[in-house]
XYZ file of C-alpha atoms in Angstrom:
196
model
C 4.607 -19.227 15.920
C 2.440 -18.455 18.920
C 3.783 -18.679 22.444
C 3.617 -16.942 25.759
C 5.990 -14.150 26.798
C 8.584 -15.670 29.121
C 9.081 -13.037 31.789
C 11.370 -13.832 34.712
C 8.323 -14.476 36.916
C 6.841 -16.873 34.362
C 10.164 -18.710 33.930
C 10.360 -19.180 37.714
C 6.753 -20.390 37.756
C 7.442 -22.956 35.050
C 10.417 -24.098 37.139
C 8.106 -24.700 40.103
C 5.596 -26.574 37.932
C 8.319 -28.795 36.418
C 10.309 -29.503 39.575
C 10.332 -33.246 40.387
C 8.295 -34.020 37.243
C 9.149 -37.312 35.548
C 10.681 -36.671 32.112
C 9.017 -39.360 30.012
C 9.643 -38.447 26.395
C 10.796 -36.097 23.672
C 9.867 -35.573 20.027
C 12.018 -33.572 17.628
C 10.678 -32.136 14.372
C 13.692 -30.560 12.609
C 11.734 -29.371 9.552
C 9.166 -27.663 11.786
C 11.820 -26.283 14.174
C 9.847 -27.852 17.032
C 10.700 -29.966 20.075
C 7.997 -31.426 22.324
C 9.059 -32.637 25.765
C 6.677 -34.844 27.779
C 6.495 -34.926 31.566
C 4.357 -36.472 34.275
C 4.010 -33.431 36.525
C 2.967 -32.883 40.132
C -0.196 -30.784 40.012
C -3.173 -29.924 42.172
C -5.961 -30.655 41.935
C -4.836 -34.118 40.828
C -5.704 -34.728 37.198
C -4.049 -36.120 34.125
C -0.403 -35.505 34.848
C 1.025 -36.051 31.343
C 1.947 -32.586 30.153
C 3.972 -31.449 27.163
C 6.130 -28.382 26.700
C 5.990 -27.506 23.007
C 9.024 -25.477 21.993
C 8.709 -23.635 18.681
C 11.340 -21.756 16.728
C 13.981 -24.245 17.847
C 17.398 -23.265 16.557
C 19.684 -25.783 18.231
C 19.634 -29.019 20.238
C 22.680 -30.204 22.191
C 23.027 -33.214 24.470
C 25.717 -35.014 26.420
C 25.302 -38.692 27.338
C 28.077 -39.703 29.681
C 28.855 -43.068 31.247
C 29.663 -41.965 34.771
C 28.448 -39.575 37.419
C 27.405 -36.062 36.432
C 30.505 -34.618 38.097
C 33.037 -37.083 36.642
C 35.215 -35.136 34.171
C 36.640 -38.413 32.820
C 33.265 -40.071 32.142
C 33.207 -41.355 28.543
C 30.850 -39.471 26.214
C 28.620 -41.589 23.962
C 27.790 -39.976 20.604
C 24.296 -40.473 19.159
C 22.167 -39.013 16.371
C 19.156 -36.731 16.631
C 16.823 -39.591 15.686
C 18.133 -41.591 18.645
C 17.356 -38.875 21.218
C 13.811 -40.134 22.032
C 15.172 -43.634 22.740
C 17.998 -42.257 24.867
C 15.484 -40.311 26.989
C 13.155 -43.338 27.305
C 16.159 -45.445 28.314
C 16.331 -43.544 31.599
C 12.842 -44.794 32.503
C 11.203 -41.446 33.243
C 13.421 -40.176 36.044
C 12.404 -36.941 37.798
C 14.008 -33.623 36.969
C 14.803 -31.208 39.747
C 16.586 -27.964 40.455
C 13.786 -25.410 39.909
C 15.606 -23.643 37.034
C 14.848 -25.099 33.608
C 14.034 -22.109 31.375
C 16.973 -19.732 30.775
C 18.979 -21.162 33.693
C 22.353 -19.783 34.780
C 25.153 -20.796 32.418
C 27.184 -22.607 35.105
C 25.908 -26.119 34.284
C 26.207 -25.613 30.519
C 29.821 -24.517 30.982
C 30.532 -27.877 32.653
C 29.439 -30.026 29.702
C 29.366 -27.892 26.539
C 32.723 -29.302 25.415
C 31.557 -32.914 25.937
C 28.696 -33.228 23.469
C 27.124 -36.418 22.153
C 24.849 -34.452 19.865
C 24.873 -30.871 18.591
C 22.443 -29.966 15.804
C 21.684 -26.463 14.546
C 18.364 -26.064 12.705
C 19.109 -22.475 11.682
C 21.858 -19.858 12.150
C 20.274 -18.118 15.176
C 19.919 -20.520 18.115
C 16.822 -19.002 19.807
C 15.873 -16.408 22.408
C 15.397 -18.910 25.243
C 16.897 -22.157 26.522
C 15.365 -25.254 28.105
C 17.900 -27.284 30.073
C 17.138 -30.739 31.513
C 19.051 -33.729 32.805
C 18.554 -37.381 33.694
C 20.619 -39.529 36.030
C 20.451 -43.269 35.589
C 20.157 -45.347 38.720
C 22.414 -47.962 37.164
C 25.811 -49.453 37.742
C 27.898 -48.063 36.220
C 26.069 -44.727 36.468
C 25.170 -42.643 33.441
C 24.003 -39.088 32.942
C 22.213 -37.140 30.196
C 22.235 -33.356 29.842
C 20.003 -31.681 27.240
C 19.826 -28.078 26.096
C 17.283 -26.775 23.559
C 17.389 -23.206 22.220
C 13.930 -21.934 21.199
C 11.803 -18.822 20.621
C 8.297 -19.725 21.847
C 6.764 -22.081 24.407
C 3.300 -23.599 24.743
C 1.904 -26.148 27.207
C -0.449 -28.971 26.210
C -2.233 -31.650 28.219
C -4.323 -34.435 26.726
C -3.799 -32.981 23.252
C -5.308 -29.604 24.168
C -3.501 -26.357 24.802
C -3.276 -25.451 28.489
C -2.778 -21.831 29.541
C 0.754 -21.507 30.891
C -0.510 -19.708 34.000
C -2.894 -22.600 34.745
C 0.049 -25.015 34.457
C 2.106 -22.850 36.830
C -0.767 -22.454 39.310
C -1.339 -26.236 39.465
C 2.329 -26.817 40.285
C 2.391 -24.081 42.914
C -0.745 -25.481 44.579
C 0.860 -28.935 44.731
C 4.094 -27.640 46.310
C 2.189 -25.434 48.766
C 0.099 -28.465 49.743
C 3.251 -30.546 50.275
C 4.797 -27.891 52.518
C 1.513 -27.664 54.449
C 1.526 -31.435 55.065
C -1.503 -32.175 52.869
C -1.828 -35.995 52.711
C -2.940 -35.792 49.050
C 0.716 -35.142 48.137
C 1.767 -38.470 49.672
C 3.042 -41.425 47.702
C 5.538 -39.398 45.691
C 8.587 -40.060 47.838
C 8.945 -36.304 48.351
C 8.891 -34.949 51.887
C 8.947 -31.293 52.908
C 12.194 -30.068 54.422
C 11.588 -28.703 57.877
């Protein structure tokens, strides 16, 4: 299992590179202890945006699909199986993720939904050294919300089927956000505007 060391600086950088990315898919390989999560990321210079985070040494996958707003403690929880997870993610239509903290985030969000699980599968006794936490909010009526947490040991980044150095991935995301904040017109068309 080969992956990059996830220092605090690198975790923050991955958060920048993933912020506002569209979460478009997920593949789970229980026998291989691997989860691959696909995103369309914001990167500069503009290039193929489809990027995958490949998580190896996965020990546990937990998810909560709730029919209601994210903050509704009475929202009904819909159970589903591990094989249904890719369809559940696709069912949100590739909504953006945001919040800047995706790798080893603070526990506060997990504490809100850990007792309301739709899915909780352990692949091995030890869960993993790191955590990836994502969510999707459906723009539907009634609203629905998906939280996902994956415990893993190693992370790689791929684009177009080839491995991409993690630092290159981070640098592309940082350049895009710096360009947005500088008013670069090449960041237009995303619906994201810099806060002034």
